[in-house]
């Protein structure tokens, strides 16, 4: 199972209560790779997925995302979640590691 973490060179500003333009839950997360950016802005579902990935609670990722969205785990596509996290990794704002 892949675990995720924020790289040490990425600054984060998390505003979970922020209202997004479309009114979706989840707020906003700003990720700023230092020193040169660019800043990545995650809103709504994307912010919920990011928070779940870096939460380090030991809880199943799909369950965390579902709880953050207020839906049942069966309504969350685990493959899409992993694909999104892989995209964040490619942008350099998330790191993956395999537990030892």
CSV table of N, CA and C in Angstrom, one decimal:
chain,number,residue,atom,x,y,z
A,1,UNK,N,0.9,-1.2,0.0
A,1,UNK,CA,0.0,0.0,0.0
A,1,UNK,C,0.9,1.2,0.0
A,2,UNK,N,0.5,2.2,-0.8
A,2,UNK,CA,1.3,3.4,-0.9
A,2,UNK,C,0.9,4.4,0.2
A,3,UNK,N,1.8,5.0,0.8
A,3,UNK,CA,1.5,6.1,1.7
A,3,UNK,C,2.1,7.4,1.1
A,4,UNK,N,1.5,8.5,1.5
A,4,UNK,CA,1.8,9.8,0.9
A,4,UNK,C,2.2,10.8,2.0
A,5,UNK,N,3.0,11.7,1.5
A,5,UNK,CA,3.4,12.8,2.4
A,5,UNK,C,3.8,14.0,1.6
A,6,UNK,N,3.7,15.2,2.3
A,6,UNK,CA,4.1,16.4,1.7
A,6,UNK,C,5.6,16.5,1.7
A,7,UNK,N,6.3,16.8,0.6
A,7,UNK,CA,7.7,17.0,0.6
A,7,UNK,C,8.1,18.2,1.4
A,8,UNK,N,9.3,18.2,2.0
A,8,UNK,CA,9.7,19.2,2.9
A,8,UNK,C,9.9,20.6,2.2
A,9,UNK,N,10.1,20.6,0.9
A,9,UNK,CA,10.3,21.8,0.1
A,9,UNK,C,8.9,22.5,-0.3
A,10,UNK,N,7.8,21.9,0.1
A,10,UNK,CA,6.5,22.4,-0.3
A,10,UNK,C,5.8,23.1,0.9
A,11,UNK,N,5.5,24.4,0.8
A,11,UNK,CA,4.8,25.1,1.8
A,11,UNK,C,3.3,24.8,1.6
A,12,UNK,N,2.5,24.8,2.7
A,12,UNK,CA,1.1,24.5,2.6
A,12,UNK,C,0.3,25.5,3.4
A,13,UNK,N,-0.8,26.0,2.8
A,13,UNK,CA,-1.8,26.8,3.5
A,13,UNK,C,-3.1,26.1,3.3
A,14,UNK,N,-3.7,25.6,4.4
A,14,UNK,CA,-4.9,24.8,4.3
A,14,UNK,C,-6.1,25.6,4.9
A,15,UNK,N,-7.1,25.8,4.1
A,15,UNK,CA,-8.3,26.5,4.5
A,15,UNK,C,-9.5,25.6,4.3
A,16,UNK,N,-9.7,24.7,5.3
A,16,UNK,CA,-10.8,23.7,5.1
A,16,UNK,C,-12.2,24.3,5.1
A,17,UNK,N,-12.4,25.5,5.7
A,17,UNK,CA,-13.7,26.1,5.8
A,17,UNK,C,-14.0,27.1,4.7
A,18,UNK,N,-13.0,27.3,3.8
A,18,UNK,CA,-13.2,28.3,2.7
A,18,UNK,C,-14.3,27.8,1.8
A,19,UNK,N,-15.1,28.7,1.3
A,19,UNK,CA,-16.1,28.5,0.4
A,19,UNK,C,-15.6,28.5,-1.0
A,20,UNK,N,-15.7,27.5,-1.8
A,20,UNK,CA,-15.2,27.5,-3.1
A,20,UNK,C,-16.3,28.1,-4.1
A,21,UNK,N,-15.8,28.4,-5.3
A,21,UNK,CA,-16.7,29.1,-6.2
A,21,UNK,C,-17.9,28.3,-6.6
A,22,UNK,N,-17.8,27.0,-6.6
A,22,UNK,CA,-19.0,26.2,-6.9
A,22,UNK,C,-19.8,25.7,-5.7
A,23,UNK,N,-19.3,26.1,-4.5
A,23,UNK,CA,-20.0,25.8,-3.3
A,23,UNK,C,-19.8,24.4,-2.8
A,24,UNK,N,-18.8,23.6,-3.4
A,24,UNK,CA,-18.6,22.2,-3.0
A,24,UNK,C,-17.8,22.2,-1.7
A,25,UNK,N,-18.0,21.1,-0.9
A,25,UNK,CA,-17.3,21.0,0.4
A,25,UNK,C,-15.8,20.7,0.2
A,26,UNK,N,-15.1,21.0,1.2
A,26,UNK,CA,-13.6,20.6,1.2
A,26,UNK,C,-12.7,21.8,1.3
A,27,UNK,N,-13.2,23.0,1.0
A,27,UNK,CA,-12.3,24.2,1.2
A,27,UNK,C,-11.3,24.3,0.1
A,28,UNK,N,-10.1,24.8,0.5
A,28,UNK,CA,-9.0,25.1,-0.4
A,28,UNK,C,-7.7,24.7,0.3
A,29,UNK,N,-6.8,24.1,-0.5
A,29,UNK,CA,-5.4,23.9,0.0
A,29,UNK,C,-4.5,24.5,-1.1
A,30,UNK,N,-3.6,25.3,-0.6
A,30,UNK,CA,-2.5,25.9,-1.5
A,30,UNK,C,-1.2,25.2,-1.2
A,31,UNK,N,-0.6,24.7,-2.3
A,31,UNK,CA,0.7,24.1,-2.1
A,31,UNK,C,1.7,24.9,-2.9
A,32,UNK,N,2.8,25.3,-2.2
A,32,UNK,CA,3.8,26.1,-2.9
A,32,UNK,C,5.2,25.5,-2.8
A,33,UNK,N,5.6,24.9,-3.9
A,33,UNK,CA,7.0,24.4,-3.9
A,33,UNK,C,8.0,25.6,-3.8
A,34,UNK,N,8.9,25.5,-2.9
A,34,UNK,CA,9.8,26.5,-2.6
A,34,UNK,C,11.1,26.2,-3.3
A,35,UNK,N,11.8,27.2,-3.8
A,35,UNK,CA,11.6,28.6,-3.7
A,35,UNK,C,10.8,29.2,-4.9
A,36,UNK,N,10.6,28.5,-5.9
A,36,UNK,CA,10.1,29.1,-7.2
A,36,UNK,C,8.7,28.8,-7.6
A,37,UNK,N,7.9,27.9,-6.9
A,37,UNK,CA,6.6,27.6,-7.3
A,37,UNK,C,6.5,26.7,-8.5
A,38,UNK,N,5.5,26.7,-9.2
A,38,UNK,CA,4.3,27.5,-9.1
A,38,UNK,C,3.4,26.9,-8.0
A,39,UNK,N,2.5,27.8,-7.5
A,39,UNK,CA,1.5,27.4,-6.5
A,39,UNK,C,0.5,26.5,-7.1
A,40,UNK,N,0.1,25.4,-6.4
A,40,UNK,CA,-0.9,24.5,-6.9
A,40,UNK,C,-2.1,24.8,-5.9
A,41,UNK,N,-3.3,25.0,-6.5
A,41,UNK,CA,-4.5,25.3,-5.7
A,41,UNK,C,-5.4,24.1,-5.9
A,42,UNK,N,-5.8,23.5,-4.7
A,42,UNK,CA,-6.7,22.4,-4.7
A,42,UNK,C,-8.0,22.8,-4.0
A,43,UNK,N,-9.1,22.6,-4.7
A,43,UNK,CA,-10.4,23.0,-4.2
A,43,UNK,C,-11.4,21.9,-4.1
A,44,UNK,N,-12.3,21.9,-3.1
A,44,UNK,CA,-13.3,20.9,-3.0
A,44,UNK,C,-12.8,19.5,-2.9
A,45,UNK,N,-13.2,18.6,-3.7
A,45,UNK,CA,-12.9,17.2,-3.7
A,45,UNK,C,-11.4,17.1,-3.7
A,46,UNK,N,-10.7,17.8,-4.5
A,46,UNK,CA,-9.2,17.7,-4.6
A,46,UNK,C,-8.6,18.0,-3.3
A,47,UNK,N,-9.1,19.0,-2.5
A,47,UNK,CA,-8.5,19.4,-1.2
A,47,UNK,C,-8.8,18.2,-0.2
A,48,UNK,N,-10.0,17.6,-0.3
A,48,UNK,CA,-10.3,16.5,0.6
A,48,UNK,C,-9.4,15.3,0.4
A,49,UNK,N,-9.2,15.0,-0.9
A,49,UNK,CA,-8.3,13.9,-1.2
A,49,UNK,C,-6.9,14.2,-0.7
A,50,UNK,N,-6.3,15.4,-0.9
A,50,UNK,CA,-5.0,15.7,-0.5
A,50,UNK,C,-4.9,15.6,1.0
A,51,UNK,N,-5.8,16.1,1.8
A,51,UNK,CA,-5.8,16.0,3.2
A,51,UNK,C,-5.8,14.6,3.7
A,52,UNK,N,-6.7,13.8,3.1
A,52,UNK,CA,-6.8,12.4,3.4
A,52,UNK,C,-5.4,11.7,3.2
A,53,UNK,N,-4.8,12.0,2.1
A,53,UNK,CA,-3.5,11.3,1.7
A,53,UNK,C,-2.4,11.6,2.7
A,54,UNK,N,-2.4,12.8,3.2
A,54,UNK,CA,-1.3,13.2,4.1
A,54,UNK,C,-1.6,13.1,5.6
A,55,UNK,N,-2.8,12.6,5.9
A,55,UNK,CA,-3.3,12.6,7.3
A,55,UNK,C,-2.5,11.7,8.2
A,56,UNK,N,-1.9,10.6,7.7
A,56,UNK,CA,-1.1,9.7,8.5
A,56,UNK,C,-1.9,9.2,9.7
A,57,UNK,N,-3.1,8.8,9.5
A,57,UNK,CA,-3.9,8.2,10.6
A,57,UNK,C,-4.0,6.7,10.6
A,58,UNK,N,-3.5,6.1,9.5
A,58,UNK,CA,-3.6,4.7,9.4
A,58,UNK,C,-5.0,4.2,8.9
A,59,UNK,N,-5.9,5.1,8.7
A,59,UNK,CA,-7.2,4.8,8.2
A,59,UNK,C,-7.2,4.6,6.7
A,60,UNK,N,-8.0,3.8,6.1
A,60,UNK,CA,-8.0,3.5,4.7
A,60,UNK,C,-8.3,4.9,4.0
A,61,UNK,N,-7.6,5.1,2.9
A,61,UNK,CA,-7.7,6.4,2.2
A,61,UNK,C,-9.1,6.6,1.6
A,62,UNK,N,-9.7,5.6,1.1
A,62,UNK,CA,-11.1,5.8,0.5
A,62,UNK,C,-12.0,6.1,1.6
A,63,UNK,N,-11.9,5.5,2.8
A,63,UNK,CA,-12.7,5.8,3.9
A,63,UNK,C,-12.6,7.3,4.4
A,64,UNK,N,-11.3,7.8,4.4
A,64,UNK,CA,-11.0,9.2,4.8
A,64,UNK,C,-11.7,10.1,3.8
A,65,UNK,N,-11.5,9.8,2.5
A,65,UNK,CA,-12.1,10.7,1.5
A,65,UNK,C,-13.6,10.7,1.6
A,66,UNK,N,-14.2,9.6,1.7
A,66,UNK,CA,-15.6,9.5,1.9
A,66,UNK,C,-16.1,10.3,3.1
A,67,UNK,N,-15.4,10.1,4.2
A,67,UNK,CA,-15.8,10.9,5.4
A,67,UNK,C,-15.7,12.4,5.2
A,68,UNK,N,-14.6,12.8,4.5
A,68,UNK,CA,-14.5,14.2,4.2
A,68,UNK,C,-15.5,14.8,3.3
A,69,UNK,N,-16.1,13.9,2.4
A,69,UNK,CA,-17.1,14.4,1.5
A,69,UNK,C,-18.5,14.1,2.0
A,70,UNK,N,-18.6,13.4,3.1
A,70,UNK,CA,-19.9,13.1,3.7
A,70,UNK,C,-20.7,12.1,2.9
A,71,UNK,N,-20.0,11.1,2.3
A,71,UNK,CA,-20.6,10.1,1.5
A,71,UNK,C,-20.2,8.7,2.0
A,72,UNK,N,-20.8,7.6,1.4
A,72,UNK,CA,-20.4,6.3,1.8
A,72,UNK,C,-19.1,5.9,1.0
A,73,UNK,N,-18.2,5.1,1.6
A,73,UNK,CA,-17.0,4.7,0.9
A,73,UNK,C,-17.2,4.1,-0.5
A,74,UNK,N,-18.4,3.4,-0.7
A,74,UNK,CA,-18.7,2.8,-2.0
A,74,UNK,C,-18.8,3.8,-3.1
A,75,UNK,N,-19.1,5.1,-2.7
A,75,UNK,CA,-19.3,6.1,-3.7
A,75,UNK,C,-18.0,6.8,-4.1
A,76,UNK,N,-16.8,6.3,-3.5
A,76,UNK,CA,-15.5,6.9,-3.9
A,76,UNK,C,-14.8,5.9,-4.7
A,77,UNK,N,-14.3,6.3,-5.9
A,77,UNK,CA,-13.5,5.5,-6.8
A,77,UNK,C,-12.1,5.5,-6.4
A,78,UNK,N,-11.6,4.5,-5.7
A,78,UNK,CA,-10.2,4.4,-5.2
A,78,UNK,C,-9.2,4.6,-6.3
A,79,UNK,N,-9.5,4.0,-7.5
A,79,UNK,CA,-8.5,4.2,-8.6
A,79,UNK,C,-8.4,5.6,-9.1
A,80,UNK,N,-9.5,6.3,-9.1
A,80,UNK,CA,-9.4,7.8,-9.5
A,80,UNK,C,-8.7,8.6,-8.4
A,81,UNK,N,-8.9,8.2,-7.1
A,81,UNK,CA,-8.1,8.9,-6.1
A,81,UNK,C,-6.6,8.7,-6.2
A,82,UNK,N,-6.2,7.4,-6.5
A,82,UNK,CA,-4.8,7.1,-6.6
A,82,UNK,C,-4.2,7.8,-7.9
A,83,UNK,N,-5.0,7.9,-8.9
A,83,UNK,CA,-4.6,8.5,-10.2
A,83,UNK,C,-4.3,10.0,-9.9
A,84,UNK,N,-5.2,10.7,-9.1
A,84,UNK,CA,-5.1,12.1,-8.8
A,84,UNK,C,-3.8,12.3,-8.0
A,85,UNK,N,-3.6,11.4,-7.0
A,85,UNK,CA,-2.4,11.5,-6.1
A,85,UNK,C,-1.1,11.3,-6.9
A,86,UNK,N,-1.2,10.5,-7.9
A,86,UNK,CA,0.0,10.3,-8.8
A,86,UNK,C,0.2,11.5,-9.6
A,87,UNK,N,-0.8,12.2,-10.0
A,87,UNK,CA,-0.7,13.5,-10.8
A,87,UNK,C,0.0,14.6,-9.8
A,88,UNK,N,-0.4,14.6,-8.6
A,88,UNK,CA,0.2,15.5,-7.6
A,88,UNK,C,1.7,15.2,-7.4
A,89,UNK,N,2.0,13.9,-7.4
A,89,UNK,CA,3.4,13.5,-7.3
A,89,UNK,C,4.2,14.0,-8.5
A,90,UNK,N,3.6,13.9,-9.7
A,90,UNK,CA,4.3,14.3,-10.9
A,90,UNK,C,4.5,15.8,-10.9
A,91,UNK,N,3.7,16.6,-10.2
A,91,UNK,CA,3.8,18.0,-10.1
A,91,UNK,C,4.8,18.4,-9.0
A,92,UNK,N,5.3,17.4,-8.2
A,92,UNK,CA,6.3,17.6,-7.2
A,92,UNK,C,5.7,18.1,-5.9
A,93,UNK,N,4.4,18.1,-5.6
A,93,UNK,CA,3.8,18.6,-4.4
A,93,UNK,C,3.4,17.4,-3.5
A,94,UNK,N,3.7,16.2,-3.8
A,94,UNK,CA,3.4,15.0,-3.0
A,94,UNK,C,4.5,14.0,-3.2
A,95,UNK,N,4.8,13.2,-2.2
A,95,UNK,CA,5.7,12.1,-2.3
A,95,UNK,C,5.1,10.8,-1.9
A,96,UNK,N,5.4,9.8,-2.5
A,96,UNK,CA,4.9,8.4,-2.2
A,96,UNK,C,6.1,7.6,-1.5
A,97,UNK,N,5.7,6.8,-0.6
A,97,UNK,CA,6.6,5.9,0.0
A,97,UNK,C,6.0,4.5,0.3
A,98,UNK,N,6.7,3.5,0.2
A,98,UNK,CA,6.2,2.2,0.6
A,98,UNK,C,6.6,1.9,2.1
A,99,UNK,N,5.7,1.5,2.9
A,99,UNK,CA,6.0,1.2,4.3
A,99,UNK,C,7.1,0.1,4.4
A,100,UNK,N,8.0,0.3,5.3
A,100,UNK,CA,9.2,-0.6,5.5
A,100,UNK,C,8.8,-1.8,6.2
